[in-house]
mmCIF file of C-alpha atoms in Angstrom:
data_model
loop_
_atom_site.group_PDB
_atom_site.id
_atom_site.type_symbol
_atom_site.label_atom_id
_atom_site.label_comp_id
_atom_site.label_asym_id
_atom_site.label_seq_id
_atom_site.Cartn_x
_atom_site.Cartn_y
_atom_site.Cartn_z
ATOM 1 C CA MET Q 1 115.611 115.093 113.087
ATOM 2 C CA LYS Q 2 115.974 118.666 111.782
ATOM 3 C CA TYR Q 3 117.578 119.764 108.516
ATOM 4 C CA SER Q 4 120.517 122.178 108.769
ATOM 5 C CA GLY Q 5 119.878 124.034 105.494
ATOM 6 C CA TRP Q 6 117.078 126.109 104.088
ATOM 7 C CA PRO Q 7 113.703 125.042 102.671
ATOM 8 C CA ASP Q 8 113.088 125.391 98.937
ATOM 9 C CA THR Q 9 110.610 127.795 97.369
ATOM 10 C CA GLY Q 10 107.317 125.940 96.842
ATOM 11 C CA GLU Q 11 108.055 123.390 99.572
ATOM 12 C CA LEU Q 12 105.480 122.536 102.215
ATOM 13 C CA VAL Q 13 106.790 122.885 105.758
ATOM 14 C CA VAL Q 14 105.506 122.152 109.236
ATOM 15 C CA GLY Q 15 105.858 124.769 111.912
ATOM 16 C CA LYS Q 16 104.508 126.084 115.204
ATOM 17 C CA ILE Q 17 103.159 129.595 115.553
ATOM 18 C CA ASP Q 18 105.167 131.376 118.234
ATOM 19 C CA GLU Q 19 104.232 135.046 117.734
ATOM 20 C CA ILE Q 20 101.232 136.881 116.292
ATOM 21 C CA GLU Q 21 101.328 140.512 115.193
ATOM 22 C CA ASP Q 22 98.783 142.666 113.343
ATOM 23 C CA PHE Q 23 100.935 142.475 110.181
ATOM 24 C CA GLY Q 24 101.519 138.712 110.256
ATOM 25 C CA VAL Q 25 102.449 135.531 112.023
ATOM 26 C CA PHE Q 26 105.906 134.194 112.946
ATOM 27 C CA VAL Q 27 106.352 130.447 112.603
ATOM 28 C CA ASP Q 28 109.121 128.306 114.097
ATOM 29 C CA LEU Q 29 109.897 125.665 111.449
ATOM 30 C CA SER Q 30 109.797 122.218 113.040
ATOM 31 C CA GLU Q 31 111.864 120.516 110.344
ATOM 32 C CA TYR Q 32 114.759 122.996 110.116
ATOM 33 C CA GLU Q 33 117.368 123.993 112.679
ATOM 34 C CA ASP Q 34 117.000 127.594 113.939
ATOM 35 C CA LYS Q 35 114.733 128.658 111.086
ATOM 36 C CA ARG Q 36 111.766 130.970 111.490
ATOM 37 C CA GLY Q 37 109.321 132.137 108.831
ATOM 38 C CA LEU Q 38 106.751 134.904 108.438
ATOM 39 C CA ILE Q 39 103.179 134.559 107.183
ATOM 40 C CA HIS Q 40 102.110 138.044 106.084
ATOM 41 C CA VAL Q 41 98.542 138.822 107.115
ATOM 42 C CA SER Q 42 97.492 138.658 103.436
ATOM 43 C CA GLU Q 43 98.702 135.036 103.300
ATOM 44 C CA VAL Q 44 96.885 133.832 106.422
ATOM 45 C CA ALA Q 45 93.476 133.373 104.814
ATOM 46 C CA SER Q 46 91.562 134.361 101.696
ATOM 47 C CA GLY Q 47 89.554 137.578 101.812
ATOM 48 C CA TRP Q 48 89.673 140.473 104.182
ATOM 49 C CA ILE Q 49 90.951 139.712 107.699
ATOM 50 C CA LYS Q 50 89.502 141.846 110.487
ATOM 51 C CA ASN Q 51 91.294 140.109 113.352
ATOM 52 C CA ILE Q 52 94.193 137.814 112.579
ATOM 53 C CA ARG Q 53 93.656 135.936 115.843
ATOM 54 C CA ASP Q 54 90.334 134.685 114.546
ATOM 55 C CA HIS Q 55 92.333 132.487 112.165
ATOM 56 C CA VAL Q 56 95.418 131.407 114.087
ATOM 57 C CA ASN Q 57 96.556 130.806 117.658
ATOM 58 C CA GLU Q 58 99.955 130.875 119.344
ATOM 59 C CA GLY Q 59 101.306 127.342 119.785
ATOM 60 C CA GLN Q 60 99.256 126.041 116.822
ATOM 61 C CA THR Q 61 100.941 123.569 114.477
ATOM 62 C CA VAL Q 62 100.463 124.618 110.865
ATOM 63 C CA VAL Q 63 101.490 123.521 107.369
ATOM 64 C CA CYS Q 64 102.704 126.383 105.151
ATOM 65 C CA LYS Q 65 103.906 126.805 101.633
ATOM 66 C CA VAL Q 66 107.293 128.503 101.193
ATOM 67 C CA LEU Q 67 106.822 131.561 98.992
ATOM 68 C CA ASP Q 68 110.352 132.931 99.057
ATOM 69 C CA VAL Q 69 113.702 132.353 100.760
ATOM 70 C CA ASP Q 70 116.235 135.163 101.230
ATOM 71 C CA THR Q 71 119.269 133.621 102.893
ATOM 72 C CA GLY Q 72 121.107 136.954 102.938
ATOM 73 C CA ALA Q 73 118.328 138.621 104.896
ATOM 74 C CA GLN Q 74 117.691 135.386 106.843
ATOM 75 C CA GLN Q 75 114.038 135.607 105.841
ATOM 76 C CA ILE Q 76 111.506 132.935 104.840
ATOM 77 C CA ASP Q 77 108.129 134.076 103.522
ATOM 78 C CA LEU Q 78 105.275 131.609 104.062
ATOM 79 C CA SER Q 79 101.660 131.186 103.033
ATOM 80 C CA LEU Q 80 98.957 129.460 105.029
ATOM 81 C CA LYS Q 81 96.090 130.054 102.623
ATOM 82 C CA ASP Q 82 97.862 128.324 99.702
ATOM 83 C CA VAL Q 83 97.768 124.913 101.429
ATOM 84 C CA ASN Q 84 94.614 122.836 100.908
ATOM 85 C CA ASP Q 85 93.249 120.244 103.292
ATOM 86 C CA HIS Q 86 94.657 117.279 101.371
ATOM 87 C CA GLN Q 87 98.156 118.778 101.276
ATOM 88 C CA ARG Q 88 97.962 119.640 104.938
ATOM 89 C CA SER Q 89 96.924 116.099 105.925
ATOM 90 C CA GLU Q 90 99.628 114.448 103.806
ATOM 91 C CA LYS Q 91 102.367 116.767 105.057
ATOM 92 C CA ILE Q 92 101.423 116.254 108.699
ATOM 93 C CA GLN Q 93 101.506 112.480 108.228
ATOM 94 C CA GLU Q 94 104.887 112.683 106.523
ATOM 95 C CA TRP Q 95 106.219 114.822 109.398
ATOM 96 C CA LYS Q 96 104.871 112.401 111.982
ATOM 97 C CA ASN Q 97 106.471 109.505 110.105
ATOM 98 C CA GLU Q 98 109.859 111.218 110.167
ATOM 99 C CA GLN Q 99 109.480 111.766 113.906
ATOM 100 C CA LYS Q 100 108.806 108.046 114.340
ATOM 101 C CA ALA Q 101 111.894 107.267 112.240
ATOM 102 C CA GLY Q 102 113.955 109.530 114.459
ATOM 103 C CA ASN Q 103 112.904 107.425 117.442
ATOM 104 C CA TRP Q 104 113.804 104.293 115.491
ATOM 105 C CA MET Q 105 117.275 105.687 114.984
ATOM 106 C CA GLU Q 106 117.703 105.829 118.744
ATOM 107 C CA LEU Q 107 116.380 102.286 119.084
ATOM 108 C CA ALA Q 108 118.788 101.061 116.391
ATOM 109 C CA PHE Q 109 121.935 102.850 117.558
ATOM 110 C CA GLY Q 110 121.265 103.833 121.143
ATOM 111 C CA GLU Q 111 120.279 107.141 122.759
ATOM 112 C CA ASP Q 112 123.951 108.053 123.168
ATOM 113 C CA MET Q 113 124.840 107.830 119.496
ATOM 114 C CA GLY Q 114 127.000 110.797 118.516
ATOM 115 C CA ASP Q 115 126.043 113.541 116.098
ATOM 116 C CA GLU Q 116 128.611 112.346 113.536
ATOM 117 C CA LYS Q 117 127.188 108.814 113.545
ATOM 118 C CA TYR Q 118 123.622 110.082 113.368
ATOM 119 C CA SER Q 119 124.423 112.433 110.477
ATOM 120 C CA HIS Q 120 126.233 109.715 108.546
ATOM 121 C CA VAL Q 121 123.347 107.226 108.774
ATOM 122 C CA ALA Q 122 120.656 109.870 108.286
ATOM 123 C CA ASN Q 123 122.354 111.338 105.217
ATOM 124 C CA GLU Q 124 122.666 107.915 103.604
ATOM 125 C CA LEU Q 125 118.952 107.235 104.130
ATOM 126 C CA LEU Q 126 118.002 110.679 102.907
ATOM 127 C CA ALA Q 127 120.068 110.367 99.746
ATOM 128 C CA GLU Q 128 118.701 106.925 98.896
ATOM 129 C CA PHE Q 129 115.082 107.148 100.087
ATOM 130 C CA GLY Q 130 114.281 110.829 100.567
ATOM 131 C CA GLY Q 131 113.788 110.439 104.295
ATOM 132 C CA LEU Q 132 114.468 108.332 107.348
ATOM 133 C CA TYR Q 133 111.018 106.753 107.337
ATOM 134 C CA GLY Q 134 111.348 105.604 103.720
ATOM 135 C CA GLY Q 135 114.655 103.974 104.553
ATOM 136 C CA PHE Q 136 113.298 102.053 107.537
ATOM 137 C CA GLU Q 137 110.149 101.080 105.587
ATOM 138 C CA GLN Q 138 112.140 99.630 102.708
ATOM 139 C CA ALA Q 139 114.468 97.850 105.140
ATOM 140 C CA ALA Q 140 111.417 96.259 106.779
ATOM 141 C CA ILE Q 141 110.078 95.092 103.421
ATOM 142 C CA HIS Q 142 113.236 94.028 101.574
ATOM 143 C CA GLY Q 143 115.746 93.486 104.349
ATOM 144 C CA PRO Q 144 119.491 94.197 103.818
ATOM 145 C CA GLU Q 145 119.058 94.299 100.015
ATOM 146 C CA ALA Q 146 117.168 97.605 100.337
ATOM 147 C CA LEU Q 147 120.356 99.218 101.675
ATOM 148 C CA THR Q 148 122.798 97.771 99.160
ATOM 149 C CA ASP Q 149 123.387 101.076 97.381
ATOM 150 C CA THR Q 150 124.181 103.019 100.581
ATOM 151 C CA ASP Q 151 127.613 103.423 102.199
ATOM 152 C CA LEU Q 152 126.388 102.002 105.486
ATOM 153 C CA THR Q 153 128.499 99.353 107.184
ATOM 154 C CA ASP Q 154 127.247 95.767 107.576
ATOM 155 C CA ASP Q 155 126.659 96.406 111.287
ATOM 156 C CA GLU Q 156 124.672 99.579 110.561
ATOM 157 C CA VAL Q 157 122.572 97.757 107.987
ATOM 158 C CA THR Q 158 121.841 94.937 110.429
ATOM 159 C CA GLN Q 159 120.839 97.394 113.158
ATOM 160 C CA ILE Q 160 118.475 99.257 110.818
ATOM 161 C CA VAL Q 161 116.893 96.088 109.413
ATOM 162 C CA ASP Q 162 116.387 94.511 112.869
ATOM 163 C CA THR Q 163 114.835 97.698 114.228
ATOM 164 C CA ALA Q 164 112.684 98.193 111.126
ATOM 165 C CA ARG Q 165 111.256 94.687 111.242
ATOM 166 C CA GLU Q 166 110.328 95.105 114.883
ATOM 167 C CA ASN Q 167 108.717 98.535 114.560
ATOM 168 C CA VAL Q 168 107.540 99.349 111.017
ATOM 169 C CA SER Q 169 104.004 98.507 109.979
ATOM 170 C CA VAL Q 170 104.418 97.598 106.322
ATOM 171 C CA PRO Q 171 101.513 98.114 103.893
ATOM 172 C CA TYR Q 172 100.764 94.899 101.993
ATOM 173 C CA VAL Q 173 98.439 93.865 99.204
ATOM 174 C CA THR Q 174 96.962 90.418 98.629
ATOM 175 C CA VAL Q 175 96.108 88.849 95.250
ATOM 176 C CA THR Q 176 94.558 85.481 94.519
ATOM 177 C CA GLY Q 177 94.479 83.160 91.526
ATOM 178 C CA TYR Q 178 93.774 79.504 90.827
ATOM 179 C CA VAL Q 179 95.557 76.694 89.030
ATOM 180 C CA ASP Q 180 94.030 73.418 87.808
ATOM 181 C CA LEU Q 181 96.393 70.446 88.049
ATOM 182 C CA GLU Q 182 95.597 67.026 86.588
ATOM 183 C CA SER Q 183 97.622 63.858 86.045
ATOM 184 C CA ALA Q 184 96.307 60.566 84.684
ATOM 185 C CA SER Q 185 99.456 58.557 85.483
ATOM 186 C CA SER Q 186 99.653 55.918 88.188
ATOM 187 C CA GLY Q 187 101.680 58.310 90.272
ATOM 188 C CA GLY Q 188 99.308 61.185 89.728
ATOM 189 C CA VAL Q 189 98.929 62.061 93.391
ATOM 190 C CA ASP Q 190 102.683 62.394 93.797
ATOM 191 C CA ASP Q 191 102.909 64.351 90.540
ATOM 192 C CA ILE Q 192 100.459 66.909 91.836
ATOM 193 C CA LYS Q 193 102.223 67.150 95.218
ATOM 194 C CA GLU Q 194 105.452 67.970 93.423
ATOM 195 C CA ALA Q 195 103.666 70.549 91.286
ATOM 196 C CA LEU Q 196 102.259 72.169 94.420
ATOM 197 C CA GLN Q 197 105.700 72.244 96.026
ATOM 198 C CA ALA Q 198 106.940 73.953 92.901
ATOM 199 C CA ALA Q 199 104.112 76.477 93.135
ATOM 200 C CA GLU Q 200 105.170 77.232 96.694
ATOM 201 C CA GLY Q 201 108.701 77.920 95.494
ATOM 202 C CA ASN Q 202 110.417 74.957 97.115
ATOM 203 C CA GLY Q 203 111.514 77.268 99.930
ATOM 204 C CA ASP Q 204 112.982 79.863 97.570
ATOM 205 C CA ILE Q 205 110.528 82.751 98.087
ATOM 206 C CA PRO Q 206 111.753 86.268 99.166
ATOM 207 C CA ASP Q 207 111.319 87.041 102.866
ATOM 208 C CA GLU Q 208 108.864 89.880 102.164
ATOM 209 C CA ILE Q 209 106.516 87.561 100.259
ATOM 210 C CA ASP Q 210 103.833 85.411 101.868
ATOM 211 C CA LEU Q 211 102.750 82.756 99.357
ATOM 212 C CA GLU Q 212 100.172 80.057 100.222
ATOM 213 C CA VAL Q 213 98.740 77.283 98.034
ATOM 214 C CA THR Q 214 95.570 75.524 99.261
ATOM 215 C CA TYR Q 215 93.163 72.918 97.956
ATOM 216 C CA VAL Q 216 89.791 74.146 96.761
ATOM 217 C CA GLY Q 217 88.229 71.187 94.985
ATOM 218 C CA ALA Q 218 89.650 68.754 92.438
ATOM 219 C CA PRO Q 219 91.398 69.713 90.211
ATOM 220 C CA GLU Q 220 91.548 73.325 91.507
ATOM 221 C CA TYR Q 221 94.087 74.891 93.888
ATOM 222 C CA ARG Q 222 94.151 78.448 95.199
ATOM 223 C CA ILE Q 223 97.312 80.556 95.161
ATOM 224 C CA ARG Q 224 97.258 83.514 97.514
ATOM 225 C CA VAL Q 225 100.142 85.987 97.535
ATOM 226 C CA LYS Q 226 100.729 88.772 100.049
ATOM 227 C CA ALA Q 227 103.386 91.286 99.013
ATOM 228 C CA PRO Q 228 104.503 94.892 99.654
ATOM 229 C CA ASN Q 229 102.972 96.158 96.418
ATOM 230 C CA TYR Q 230 100.592 95.121 93.675
ATOM 231 C CA LYS Q 231 103.194 94.560 90.927
ATOM 232 C CA THR Q 232 105.304 92.291 93.104
ATOM 233 C CA ALA Q 233 102.219 90.354 94.223
ATOM 234 C CA GLU Q 234 101.027 89.869 90.616
ATOM 235 C CA ASP Q 235 104.486 88.798 89.449
ATOM 236 C CA GLN Q 236 104.795 86.232 92.272
ATOM 237 C CA LEU Q 237 101.297 84.902 91.569
ATOM 238 C CA LYS Q 238 101.999 84.327 87.878
ATOM 239 C CA GLU Q 239 105.427 82.837 88.575
ATOM 240 C CA SER Q 240 103.884 80.438 91.127
ATOM 241 C CA ALA Q 241 101.271 79.252 88.670
ATOM 242 C CA ALA Q 242 103.872 78.875 85.897
ATOM 243 C CA ARG Q 243 106.072 76.713 88.162
ATOM 244 C CA ALA Q 244 103.151 74.440 88.917
ATOM 245 C CA GLU Q 245 102.160 74.157 85.260
ATOM 246 C CA LYS Q 246 105.727 73.385 84.182
ATOM 247 C CA ALA Q 247 106.106 70.710 86.880
ATOM 248 C CA ILE Q 248 102.885 68.895 86.063
ATOM 249 C CA GLU Q 249 103.390 69.098 82.306
ATOM 250 C CA SER Q 250 106.904 67.652 82.637
ATOM 251 C CA VAL Q 251 105.344 64.363 83.781
ATOM 252 C CA GLY Q 252 102.614 64.295 81.186
ATOM 253 C CA GLY Q 253 99.904 66.070 83.150
ATOM 254 C CA THR Q 254 98.080 69.314 82.457
ATOM 255 C CA GLY Q 255 97.915 72.650 84.261
ATOM 256 C CA SER Q 256 96.041 75.878 83.651
ATOM 257 C CA PHE Q 257 95.919 79.188 85.498
ATOM 258 C CA HIS Q 258 92.776 81.294 85.954
ATOM 259 C CA ARG Q 259 91.774 84.269 88.116
ATOM 260 C CA GLU Q 260 88.318 83.227 89.307
ATOM 261 C CA ARG Q 261 87.343 80.132 91.325
ATOM 262 C CA GLN Q 262 85.525 77.579 89.186
ATOM 263 C CA THR Q 263 84.471 74.934 91.693
ATOM 264 C CA GLU Q 264 81.041 75.644 93.174
ATOM 265 C CA GLU Q 265 81.959 74.864 96.746
ATOM 266 C CA GLU Q 266 85.238 74.445 98.547
ATOM 267 C CA GLN Q 267 85.970 71.032 99.955
#
């Protein structure tokens, strides 16, 4: 996917060097349609440059900072020296991710999808998530709910979600806590089973959450939550423990949540 407009001053852009002159370097911008920028020799590297070709090569992919945009003169001034290694690495990864997402668009809607359809879907994802990759990533994590605020049709949402879940590697975090459950009643075993079912959500856990409750050693049970981000994982962990405590206390038992395992050895 390529943008049809102009980059903003201060923006980092990816491009390929297609011409080298003594006074500077011309760069074909990979993210923008029919846009070419110039890196003046003074912006190629710090210090005095004896031979510009000692620093750059034709065909080389580079990350540049946009210094100035003159739409009237059709000119984009770029800097190579103002981009540090960390910025370069992050921008290249972002660019690669958007290329992946462009391929996912074809998988979702077919290689023959028209320009109008592509623009419609792409613009909705750009407006809501800042890029195609972000849209597919959120669709993989949260499903159709992630696309609620877009103007995409139900069929388009389904195609994006299905494709995302098959192709996007979602980053997850895992958190662990423990809950002690005790009941002195004659039906204590059943009371604890019901409390554990409550901890597991009774089947009412969001699709993007993986929640598991396992036995450690009486009266201790481990709750492990895998979620797309730390806050969600922590919230789900606490809610799970609270459900178990409420269930066991409702039948006269006791429950308590703690972060570290207390039994010496797992059974």
